[in-house]
Tab-separated table of C-alpha atoms and ligand atoms in Angstrom:
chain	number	residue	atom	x	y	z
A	1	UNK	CA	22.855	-20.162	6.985
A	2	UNK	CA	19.925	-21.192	9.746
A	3	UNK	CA	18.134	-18.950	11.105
A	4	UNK	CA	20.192	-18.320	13.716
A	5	UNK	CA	22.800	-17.731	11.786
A	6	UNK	CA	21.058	-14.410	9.778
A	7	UNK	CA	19.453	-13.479	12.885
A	8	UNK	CA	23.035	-13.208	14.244
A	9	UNK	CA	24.414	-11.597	11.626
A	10	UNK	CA	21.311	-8.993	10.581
A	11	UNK	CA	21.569	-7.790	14.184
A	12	UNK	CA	25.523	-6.945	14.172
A	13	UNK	CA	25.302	-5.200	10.741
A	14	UNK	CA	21.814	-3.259	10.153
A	15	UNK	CA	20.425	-0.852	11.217
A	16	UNK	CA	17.290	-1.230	13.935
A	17	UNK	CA	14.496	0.345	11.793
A	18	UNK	CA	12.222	-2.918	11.754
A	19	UNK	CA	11.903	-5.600	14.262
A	20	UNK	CA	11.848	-8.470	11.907
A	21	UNK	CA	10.641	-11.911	12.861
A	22	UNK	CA	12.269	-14.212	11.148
A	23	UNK	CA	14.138	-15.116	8.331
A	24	UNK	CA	12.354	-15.799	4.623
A	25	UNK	CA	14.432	-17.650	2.224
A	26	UNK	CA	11.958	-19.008	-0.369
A	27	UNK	CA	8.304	-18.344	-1.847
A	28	UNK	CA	6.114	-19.843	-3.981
A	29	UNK	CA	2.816	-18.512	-4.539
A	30	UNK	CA	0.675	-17.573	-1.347
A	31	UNK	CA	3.686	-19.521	0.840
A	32	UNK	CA	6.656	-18.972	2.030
A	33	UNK	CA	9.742	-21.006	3.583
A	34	UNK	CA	11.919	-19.589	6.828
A	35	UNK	CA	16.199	-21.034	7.077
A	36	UNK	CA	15.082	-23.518	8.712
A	37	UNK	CA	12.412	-25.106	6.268
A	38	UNK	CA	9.295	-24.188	8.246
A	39	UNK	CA	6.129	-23.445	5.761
A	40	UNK	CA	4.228	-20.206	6.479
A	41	UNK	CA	1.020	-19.348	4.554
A	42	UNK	CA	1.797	-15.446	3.572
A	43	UNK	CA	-1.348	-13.460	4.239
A	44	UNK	CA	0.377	-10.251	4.171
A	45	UNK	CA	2.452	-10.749	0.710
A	46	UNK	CA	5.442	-8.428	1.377
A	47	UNK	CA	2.594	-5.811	2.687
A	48	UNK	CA	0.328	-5.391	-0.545
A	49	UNK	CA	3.476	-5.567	-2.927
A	50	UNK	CA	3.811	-9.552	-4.084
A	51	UNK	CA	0.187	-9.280	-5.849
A	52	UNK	CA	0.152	-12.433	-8.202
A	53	UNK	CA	2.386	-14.336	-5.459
A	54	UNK	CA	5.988	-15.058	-4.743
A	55	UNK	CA	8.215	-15.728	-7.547
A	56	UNK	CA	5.492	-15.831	-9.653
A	57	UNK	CA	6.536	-17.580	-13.144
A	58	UNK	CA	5.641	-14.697	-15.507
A	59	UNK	CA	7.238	-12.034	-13.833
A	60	UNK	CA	10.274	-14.232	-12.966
A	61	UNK	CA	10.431	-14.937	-16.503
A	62	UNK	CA	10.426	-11.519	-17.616
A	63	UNK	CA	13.097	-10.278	-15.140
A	64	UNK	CA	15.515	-12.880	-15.987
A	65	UNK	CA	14.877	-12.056	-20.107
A	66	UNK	CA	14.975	-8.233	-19.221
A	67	UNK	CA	18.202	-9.070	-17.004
A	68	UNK	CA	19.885	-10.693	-19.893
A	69	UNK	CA	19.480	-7.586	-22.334
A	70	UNK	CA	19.469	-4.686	-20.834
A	71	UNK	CA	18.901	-3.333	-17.437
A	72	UNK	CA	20.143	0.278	-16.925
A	73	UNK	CA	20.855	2.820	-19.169
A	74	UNK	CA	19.226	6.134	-16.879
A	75	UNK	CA	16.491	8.274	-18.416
A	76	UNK	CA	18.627	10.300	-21.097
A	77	UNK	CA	18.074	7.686	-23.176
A	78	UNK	CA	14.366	6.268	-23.998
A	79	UNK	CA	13.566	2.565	-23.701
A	80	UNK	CA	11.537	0.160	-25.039
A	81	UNK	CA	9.748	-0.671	-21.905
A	82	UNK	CA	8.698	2.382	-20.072
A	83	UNK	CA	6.591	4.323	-22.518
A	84	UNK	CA	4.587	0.550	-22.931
A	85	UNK	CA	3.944	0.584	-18.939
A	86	UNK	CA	2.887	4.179	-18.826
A	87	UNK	CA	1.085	3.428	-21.928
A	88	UNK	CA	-0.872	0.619	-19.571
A	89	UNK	CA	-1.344	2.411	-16.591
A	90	UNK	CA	-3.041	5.673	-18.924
A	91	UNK	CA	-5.273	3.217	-19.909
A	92	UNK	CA	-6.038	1.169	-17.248
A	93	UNK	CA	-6.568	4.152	-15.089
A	94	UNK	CA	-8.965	5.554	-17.548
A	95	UNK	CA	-7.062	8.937	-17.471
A	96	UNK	CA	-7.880	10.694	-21.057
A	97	UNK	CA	-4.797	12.438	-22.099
A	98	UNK	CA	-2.526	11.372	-18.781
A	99	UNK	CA	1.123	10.899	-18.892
A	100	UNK	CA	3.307	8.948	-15.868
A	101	UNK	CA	6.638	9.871	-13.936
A	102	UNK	CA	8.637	6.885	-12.906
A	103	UNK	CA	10.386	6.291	-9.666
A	104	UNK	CA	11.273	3.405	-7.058
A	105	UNK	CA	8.963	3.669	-3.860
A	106	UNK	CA	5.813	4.999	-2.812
A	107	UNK	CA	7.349	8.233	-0.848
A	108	UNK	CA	9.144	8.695	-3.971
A	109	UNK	CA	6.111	8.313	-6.043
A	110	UNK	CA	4.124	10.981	-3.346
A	111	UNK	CA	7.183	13.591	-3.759
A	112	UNK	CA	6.273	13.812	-7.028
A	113	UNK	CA	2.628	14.649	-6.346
A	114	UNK	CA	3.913	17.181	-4.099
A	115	UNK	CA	6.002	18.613	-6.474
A	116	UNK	CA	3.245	18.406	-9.201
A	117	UNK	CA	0.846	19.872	-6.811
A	118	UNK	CA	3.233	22.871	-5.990
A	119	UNK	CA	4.688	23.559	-9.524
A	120	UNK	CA	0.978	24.091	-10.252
A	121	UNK	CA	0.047	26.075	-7.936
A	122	UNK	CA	3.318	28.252	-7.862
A	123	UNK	CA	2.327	31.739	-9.378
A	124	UNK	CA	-1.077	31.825	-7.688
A	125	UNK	CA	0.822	31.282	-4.412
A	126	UNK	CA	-0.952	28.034	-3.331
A	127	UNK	CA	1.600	25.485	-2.145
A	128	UNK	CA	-0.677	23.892	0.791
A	129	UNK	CA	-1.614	20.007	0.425
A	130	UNK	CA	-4.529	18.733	2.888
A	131	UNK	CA	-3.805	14.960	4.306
A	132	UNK	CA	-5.681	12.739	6.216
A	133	UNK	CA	-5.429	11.937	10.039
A	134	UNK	CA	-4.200	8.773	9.928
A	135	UNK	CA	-2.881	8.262	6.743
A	136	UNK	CA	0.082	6.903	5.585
A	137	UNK	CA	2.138	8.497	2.734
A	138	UNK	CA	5.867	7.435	3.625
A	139	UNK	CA	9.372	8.451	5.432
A	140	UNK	CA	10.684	10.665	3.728
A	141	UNK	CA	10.904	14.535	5.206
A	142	UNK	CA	7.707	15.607	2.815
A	143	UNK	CA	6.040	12.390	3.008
A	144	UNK	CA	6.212	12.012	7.154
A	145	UNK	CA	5.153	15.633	7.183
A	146	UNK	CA	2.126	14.276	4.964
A	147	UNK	CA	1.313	11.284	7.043
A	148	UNK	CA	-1.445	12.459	9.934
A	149	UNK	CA	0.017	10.216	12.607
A	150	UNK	CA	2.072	12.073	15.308
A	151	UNK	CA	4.182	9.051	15.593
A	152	UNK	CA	6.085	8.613	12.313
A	153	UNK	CA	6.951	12.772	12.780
A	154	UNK	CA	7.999	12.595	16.697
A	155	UNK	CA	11.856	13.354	16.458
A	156	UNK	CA	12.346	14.695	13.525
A	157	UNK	CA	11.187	18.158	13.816
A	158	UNK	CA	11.393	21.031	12.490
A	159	UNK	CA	9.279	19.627	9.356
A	160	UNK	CA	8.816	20.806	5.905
A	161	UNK	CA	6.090	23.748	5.645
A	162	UNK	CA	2.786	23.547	3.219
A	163	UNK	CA	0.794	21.121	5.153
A	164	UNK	CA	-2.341	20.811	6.806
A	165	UNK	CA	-4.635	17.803	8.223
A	166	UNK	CA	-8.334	16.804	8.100
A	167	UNK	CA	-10.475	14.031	9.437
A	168	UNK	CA	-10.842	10.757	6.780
A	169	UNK	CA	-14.653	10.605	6.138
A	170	UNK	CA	-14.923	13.985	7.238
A	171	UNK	CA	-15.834	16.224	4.419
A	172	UNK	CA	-16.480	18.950	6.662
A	173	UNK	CA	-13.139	18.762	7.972
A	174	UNK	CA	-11.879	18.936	5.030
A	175	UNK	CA	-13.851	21.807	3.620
A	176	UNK	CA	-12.637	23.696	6.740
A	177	UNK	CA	-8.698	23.239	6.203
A	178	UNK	CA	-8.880	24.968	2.674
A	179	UNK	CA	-7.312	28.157	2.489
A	180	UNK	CA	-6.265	30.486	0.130
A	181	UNK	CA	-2.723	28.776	0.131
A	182	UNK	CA	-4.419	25.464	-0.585
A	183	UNK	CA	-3.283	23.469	-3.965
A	184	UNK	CA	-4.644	19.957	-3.576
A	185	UNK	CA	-6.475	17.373	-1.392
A	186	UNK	CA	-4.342	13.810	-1.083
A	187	UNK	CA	-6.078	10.765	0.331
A	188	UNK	CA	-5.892	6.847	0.074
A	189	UNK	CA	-9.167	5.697	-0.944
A	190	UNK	CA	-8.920	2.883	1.633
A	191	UNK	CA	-6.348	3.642	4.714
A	192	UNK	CA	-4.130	1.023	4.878
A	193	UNK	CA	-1.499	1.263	7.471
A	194	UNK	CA	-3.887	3.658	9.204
A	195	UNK	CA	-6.389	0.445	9.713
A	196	UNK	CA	-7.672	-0.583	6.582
A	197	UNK	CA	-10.434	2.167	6.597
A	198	UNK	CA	-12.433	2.370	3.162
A	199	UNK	CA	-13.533	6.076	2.571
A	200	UNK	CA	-16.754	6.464	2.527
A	201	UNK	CA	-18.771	6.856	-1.331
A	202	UNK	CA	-19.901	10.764	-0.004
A	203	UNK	CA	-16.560	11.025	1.304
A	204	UNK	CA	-14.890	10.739	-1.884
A	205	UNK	CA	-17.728	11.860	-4.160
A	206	UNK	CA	-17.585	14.834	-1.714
A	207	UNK	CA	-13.756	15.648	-2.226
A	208	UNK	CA	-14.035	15.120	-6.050
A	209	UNK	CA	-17.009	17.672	-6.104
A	210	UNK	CA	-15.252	20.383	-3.259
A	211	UNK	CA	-12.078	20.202	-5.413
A	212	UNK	CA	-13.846	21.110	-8.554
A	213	UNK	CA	-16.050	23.724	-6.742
A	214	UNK	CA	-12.658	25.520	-5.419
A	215	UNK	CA	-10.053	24.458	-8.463
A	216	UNK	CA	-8.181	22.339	-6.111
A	217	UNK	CA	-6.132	19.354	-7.177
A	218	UNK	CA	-7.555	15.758	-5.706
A	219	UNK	CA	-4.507	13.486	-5.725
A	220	UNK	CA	-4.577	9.847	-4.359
A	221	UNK	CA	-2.178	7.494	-2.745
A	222	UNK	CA	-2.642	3.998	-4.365
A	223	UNK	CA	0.511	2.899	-3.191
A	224	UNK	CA	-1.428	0.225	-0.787
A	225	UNK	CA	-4.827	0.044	-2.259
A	226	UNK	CA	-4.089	0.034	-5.961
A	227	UNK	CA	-2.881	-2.626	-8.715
A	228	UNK	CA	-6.067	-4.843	-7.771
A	229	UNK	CA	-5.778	-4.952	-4.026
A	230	UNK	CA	-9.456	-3.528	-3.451
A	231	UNK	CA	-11.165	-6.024	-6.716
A	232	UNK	CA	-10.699	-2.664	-8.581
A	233	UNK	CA	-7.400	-1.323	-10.545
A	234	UNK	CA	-7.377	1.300	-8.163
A	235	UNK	CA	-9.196	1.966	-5.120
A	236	UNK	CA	-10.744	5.301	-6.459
A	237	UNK	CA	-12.496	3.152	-9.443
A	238	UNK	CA	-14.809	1.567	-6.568
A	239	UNK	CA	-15.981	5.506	-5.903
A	240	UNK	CA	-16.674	6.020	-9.705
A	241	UNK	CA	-14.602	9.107	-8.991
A	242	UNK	CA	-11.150	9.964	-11.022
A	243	UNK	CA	-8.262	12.168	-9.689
A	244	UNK	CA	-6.046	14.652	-11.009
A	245	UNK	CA	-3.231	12.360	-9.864
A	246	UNK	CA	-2.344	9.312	-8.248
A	247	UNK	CA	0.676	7.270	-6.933
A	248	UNK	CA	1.481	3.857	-7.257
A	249	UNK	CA	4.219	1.593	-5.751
A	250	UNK	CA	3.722	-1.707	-3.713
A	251	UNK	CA	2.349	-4.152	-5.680
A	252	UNK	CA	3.230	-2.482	-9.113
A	253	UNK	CA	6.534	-4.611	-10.346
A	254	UNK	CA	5.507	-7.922	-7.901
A	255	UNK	CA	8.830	-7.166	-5.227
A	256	UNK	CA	10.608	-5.612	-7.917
A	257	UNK	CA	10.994	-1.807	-6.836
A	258	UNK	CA	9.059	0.480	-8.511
A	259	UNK	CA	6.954	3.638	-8.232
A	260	UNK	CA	5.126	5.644	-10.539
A	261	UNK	CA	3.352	9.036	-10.120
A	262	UNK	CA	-0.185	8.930	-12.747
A	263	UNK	CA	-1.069	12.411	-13.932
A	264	UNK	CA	-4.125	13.038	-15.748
A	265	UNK	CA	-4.656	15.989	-18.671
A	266	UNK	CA	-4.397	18.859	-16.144
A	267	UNK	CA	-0.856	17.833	-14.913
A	268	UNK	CA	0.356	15.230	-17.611
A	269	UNK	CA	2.586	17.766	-19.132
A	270	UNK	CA	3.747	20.490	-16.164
A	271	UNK	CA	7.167	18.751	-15.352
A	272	UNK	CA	9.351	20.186	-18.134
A	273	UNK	CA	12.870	18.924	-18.338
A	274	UNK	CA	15.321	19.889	-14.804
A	275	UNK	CA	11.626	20.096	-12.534
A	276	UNK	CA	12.115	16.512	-11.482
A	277	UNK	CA	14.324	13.198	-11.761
A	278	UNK	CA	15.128	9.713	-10.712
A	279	UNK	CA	18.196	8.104	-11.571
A	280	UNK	CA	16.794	4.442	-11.436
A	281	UNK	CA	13.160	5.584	-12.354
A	282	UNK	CA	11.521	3.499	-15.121
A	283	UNK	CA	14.680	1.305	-16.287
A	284	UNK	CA	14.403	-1.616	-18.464
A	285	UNK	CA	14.095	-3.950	-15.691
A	286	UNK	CA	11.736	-2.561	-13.688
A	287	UNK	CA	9.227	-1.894	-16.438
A	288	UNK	CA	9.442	-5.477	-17.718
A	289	UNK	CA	8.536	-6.834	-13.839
A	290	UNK	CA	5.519	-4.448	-13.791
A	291	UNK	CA	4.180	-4.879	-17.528
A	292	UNK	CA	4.396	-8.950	-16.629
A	293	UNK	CA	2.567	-8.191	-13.226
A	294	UNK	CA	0.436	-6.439	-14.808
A	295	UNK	CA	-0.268	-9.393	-17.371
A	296	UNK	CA	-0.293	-12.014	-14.587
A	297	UNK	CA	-3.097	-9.416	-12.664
A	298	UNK	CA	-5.329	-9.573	-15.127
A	299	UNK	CA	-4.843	-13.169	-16.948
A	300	UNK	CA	-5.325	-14.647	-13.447
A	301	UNK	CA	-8.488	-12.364	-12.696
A	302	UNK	CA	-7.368	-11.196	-9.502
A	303	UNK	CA	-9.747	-8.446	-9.411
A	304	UNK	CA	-12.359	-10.414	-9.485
A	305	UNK	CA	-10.539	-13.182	-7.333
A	306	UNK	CA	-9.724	-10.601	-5.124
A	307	UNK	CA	-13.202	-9.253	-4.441
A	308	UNK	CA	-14.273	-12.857	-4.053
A	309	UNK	CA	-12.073	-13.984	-1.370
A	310	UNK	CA	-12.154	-10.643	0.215
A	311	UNK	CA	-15.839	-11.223	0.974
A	312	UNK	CA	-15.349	-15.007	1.526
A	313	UNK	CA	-12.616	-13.900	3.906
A	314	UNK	CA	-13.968	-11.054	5.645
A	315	UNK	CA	-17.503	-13.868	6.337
A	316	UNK	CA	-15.037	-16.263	7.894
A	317	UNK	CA	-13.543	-13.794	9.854
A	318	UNK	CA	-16.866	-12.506	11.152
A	319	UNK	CA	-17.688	-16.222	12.598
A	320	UNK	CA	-14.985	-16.008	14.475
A	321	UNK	CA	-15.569	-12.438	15.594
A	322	UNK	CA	-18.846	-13.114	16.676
A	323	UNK	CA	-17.207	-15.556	19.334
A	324	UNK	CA	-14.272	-13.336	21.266
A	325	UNK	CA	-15.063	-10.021	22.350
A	326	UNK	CA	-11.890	-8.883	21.417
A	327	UNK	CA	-12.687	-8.417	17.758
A	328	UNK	CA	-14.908	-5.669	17.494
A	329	UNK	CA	-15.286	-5.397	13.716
A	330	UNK	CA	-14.352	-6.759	10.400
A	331	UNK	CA	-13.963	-4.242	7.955
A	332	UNK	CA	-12.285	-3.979	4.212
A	333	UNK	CA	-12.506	-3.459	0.631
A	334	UNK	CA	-11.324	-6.816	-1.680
A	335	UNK	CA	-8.449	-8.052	0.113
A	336	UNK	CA	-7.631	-5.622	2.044
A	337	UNK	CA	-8.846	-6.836	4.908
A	338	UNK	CA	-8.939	-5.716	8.945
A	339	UNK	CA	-9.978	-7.426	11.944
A	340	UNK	CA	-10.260	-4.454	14.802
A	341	UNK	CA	-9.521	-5.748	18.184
A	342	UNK	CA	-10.560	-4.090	21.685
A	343	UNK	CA	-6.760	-3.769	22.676
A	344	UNK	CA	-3.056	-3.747	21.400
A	345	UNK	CA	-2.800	-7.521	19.223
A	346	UNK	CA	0.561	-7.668	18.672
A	347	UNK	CA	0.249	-11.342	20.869
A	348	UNK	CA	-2.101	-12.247	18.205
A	349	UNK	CA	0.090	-11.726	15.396
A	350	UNK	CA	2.793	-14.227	17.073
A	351	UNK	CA	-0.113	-16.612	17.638
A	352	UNK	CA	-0.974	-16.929	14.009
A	353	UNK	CA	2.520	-16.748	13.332
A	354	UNK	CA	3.627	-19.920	15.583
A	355	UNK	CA	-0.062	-21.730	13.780
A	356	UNK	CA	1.965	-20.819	10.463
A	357	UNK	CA	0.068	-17.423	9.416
A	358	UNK	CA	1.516	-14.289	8.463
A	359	UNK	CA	-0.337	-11.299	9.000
A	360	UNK	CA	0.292	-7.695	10.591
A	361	UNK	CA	-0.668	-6.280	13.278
A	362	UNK	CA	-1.544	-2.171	12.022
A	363	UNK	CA	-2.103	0.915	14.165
A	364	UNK	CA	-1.386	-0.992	17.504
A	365	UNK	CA	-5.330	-2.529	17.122
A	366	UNK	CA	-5.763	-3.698	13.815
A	367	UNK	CA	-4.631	-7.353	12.724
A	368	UNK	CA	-4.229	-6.657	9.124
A	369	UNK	CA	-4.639	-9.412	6.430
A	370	UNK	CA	-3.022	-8.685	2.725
A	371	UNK	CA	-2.693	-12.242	0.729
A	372	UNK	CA	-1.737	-12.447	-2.854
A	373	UNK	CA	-4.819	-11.332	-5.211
A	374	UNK	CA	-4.466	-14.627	-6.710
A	375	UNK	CA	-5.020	-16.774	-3.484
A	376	UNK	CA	-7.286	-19.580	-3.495
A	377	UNK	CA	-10.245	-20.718	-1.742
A	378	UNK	CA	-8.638	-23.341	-0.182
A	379	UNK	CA	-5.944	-21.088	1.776
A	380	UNK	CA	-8.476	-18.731	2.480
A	381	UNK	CA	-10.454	-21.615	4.595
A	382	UNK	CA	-7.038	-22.539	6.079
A	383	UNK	CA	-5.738	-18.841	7.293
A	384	UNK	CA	-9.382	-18.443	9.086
A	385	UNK	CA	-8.899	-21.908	10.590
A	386	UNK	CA	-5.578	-20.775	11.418
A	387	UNK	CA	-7.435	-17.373	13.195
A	388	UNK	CA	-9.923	-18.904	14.644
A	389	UNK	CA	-7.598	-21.320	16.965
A	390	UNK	CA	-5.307	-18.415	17.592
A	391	UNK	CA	-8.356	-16.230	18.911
A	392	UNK	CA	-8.926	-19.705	20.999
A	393	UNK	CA	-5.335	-19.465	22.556
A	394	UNK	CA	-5.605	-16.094	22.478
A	395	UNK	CA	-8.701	-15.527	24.627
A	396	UNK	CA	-6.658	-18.368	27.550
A	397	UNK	CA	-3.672	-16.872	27.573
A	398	UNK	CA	-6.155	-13.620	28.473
A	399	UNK	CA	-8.135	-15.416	30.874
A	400	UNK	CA	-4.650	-16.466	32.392
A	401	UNK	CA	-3.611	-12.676	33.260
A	402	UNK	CA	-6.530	-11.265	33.912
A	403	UNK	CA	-4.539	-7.730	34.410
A	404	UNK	CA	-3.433	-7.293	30.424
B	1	PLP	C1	3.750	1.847	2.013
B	1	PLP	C2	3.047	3.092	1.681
B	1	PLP	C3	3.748	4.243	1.290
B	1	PLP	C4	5.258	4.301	1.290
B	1	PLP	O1	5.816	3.481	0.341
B	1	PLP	P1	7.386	3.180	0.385
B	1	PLP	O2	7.629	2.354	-0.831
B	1	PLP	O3	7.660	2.447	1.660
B	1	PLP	O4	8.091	4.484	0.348
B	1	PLP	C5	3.016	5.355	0.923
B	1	PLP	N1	1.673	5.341	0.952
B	1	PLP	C6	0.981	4.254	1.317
B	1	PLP	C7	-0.519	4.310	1.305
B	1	PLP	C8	1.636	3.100	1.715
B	1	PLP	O5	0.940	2.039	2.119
């Protein structure tokens, strides 16, 4: 099939929920191939999730061995490979005494939280979580009603009870949503779909402190910003601050689907058999993609890597900034990385696209750049060339309708 062909095809049979752009039949590291055999370089890696790069050889590997032996057999039974990943995850988290629940995608992985968060608080009464304005915490009916943006809620009303929302960065804020029915605070340590905002050090030194002061729970979403995305194992490490809790999902199995929820000591053993399940949570398969990402992470150093390009990255991109007006700021945390524009970029995006750059364009303003931890210096240079002479067409086609 061409492209024309899926396009066709997708369009008769699926639903509408994304407006894709076009079809992806092949990767290879940091690039990937449409239907038609056009090259892109991916800067936005399946959004955070293909961490050590398409079809990476490791993780292939180990999904094609795991395939061969033994993929399914639901959580009744134990398996070789899950109590290994949770095993890794404990320890790379640094969380003395913490245990993991499995699942398949970040909402998934934040249900759990909620229900952690809400078991634990059950006999005092306290049910309440406090999220961010502008977060981003997924689609399902708990998670949307977690998510601070009135957009992703709009229609869908009347939402689950036992939230409430404070300002990112704002301790303050935060500090003033806290009631008696509050059971835990639940923050990204760097917003990702809300713009690729880092928290500030107080901000989360601040919550860590507050929730200890008022025996709260501080839970945080690393479904975006952890497995090495921020040069860190997860985004809280850079804050030298540890949660209660934490979610994972994205980048964790390299495409394959997987979510965990992290617990440490306090909550590590509250779920008791019947509180919570997954049917395809932690099988075979899906451990043995994540322990080989998680091999591939750190054989390949793509922390370090990551914080390295990141700033080599985010410099480039601040040349070019310093040129259009449109870009009003550079901002990120390893490579997570956001270039803040003056107005909707959405024609930017297509730009870099039709220059052979994929990136995404995040909260309407934000072009938002996400490349494999393991990309080198070389494609780094390339995607800014690739920016800079799509800010160049960009600014004419601007100075062509003067009205935009
Ligand atoms: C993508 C994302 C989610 C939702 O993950 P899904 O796998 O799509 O359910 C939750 N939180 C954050 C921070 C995310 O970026």
């Amino acid at each position: 099939m061409n492209n024309t062909d899926i396009v066709g095809l997708h369009k008769q049979f699926v639903m509408s929920t994304y407006a894709p752009s076009m079809p992806l039949v092949r990767g290879k590291g940091a690039r990937v191939w449409d239907a038609d055999g056009r090259e892109y370089l991916d800067f936005l890696a399946g959004i955070a999730v293909c961490g050590v790069g398409h079809c990476h050889p490791a993780v292939t590997k180990a999904i094609r061995q795991q395939a061969a032996k033994l993929v399914h057999v639901s959580n009744l039974y134990y398996n070789e490979n899950q109590p290994q990943l949770a095993q890794k995850l404990v320890q790379l988290a640094g969380l003395e005494g913490g245990k993991v629940f499995f699942c398949n995608s970040g909402a998934e992985a934040n249900e759990a939280l909620i229900k952690l968060a809400r078991l634990w608080g059950h006999d005092a009464g306290r049910y309440e979580v406090i999220t961010m304005r502008n977060s981003f915490h997924g689609r399902t009916l708990a998670t949307l009603t977690a998510t601070g943006q009135d957009k992703v809620q709009k229609g869908f009303e009347p939402l689950p009870t036992g939230f409430a929302y404070a300002e990112f960065n704002n301790l303050e804020s935060v500090r003033a949503a806290i009631t008696d029915k509050t059971a835990a605070i639940l923050t990204e340590a760097v917003q990702g779909e809300g713009g690729i905002l880092p928290a500030t050090p107080e901000f989360m030194q601040g919550l860590r402190k507050l929730c200890d002061e008022k025996n709260l729970l501080l839970l945080c979403d690393e479904v975006q910003c952890g497995i090495g995305r921020t040069g860190a194992w997860f985004g809280f490490q850079n804050y030298g601050v540890a949660p209660d809790a934490f979610s994972l999902a994205k980048g964790l199995g390299n495409g394959y689907p997987i979510g965990a929820a992290v617990a440490g000591a306090k909550l590590a053993n509250l779920f008791q058999p019947g509180h919570h399940a997954s049917t395809f949570g932690g099988t075979p398969l899906a451990c043995a993609a994540a322990l080989a990402t998680l091999e591939a992470t750190a054989a390949e150093g793509c922390l370090e890597n990551a914080k390295q390009m990141g700033e080599l990255f985010i410099g480039l991109l601040q040349k070019v900034a310093k040129k259009y007006k449109f870009i009003q700021v550079v901002r990120g945390k390893g490579l997570m990385v956001g270039m803040v524009c003056d107005r909707p970029c959405k024609d930017l995006e297509v730009l870099l696209r039709e220059r052979g750059l994929i990136a995404l364009t995040t909260n309407n303003v934000i072009m938002r750049f996400l490349p494999p931890l393991n990309v080198t210096a070389g494609q780094v240079r390339k995607a800014a060339r690739i920016v800079k002479d799509a800010c160049a067409a960009w600014q004419a086609k601007l100075a062509a309708a003067p009205q935009a």
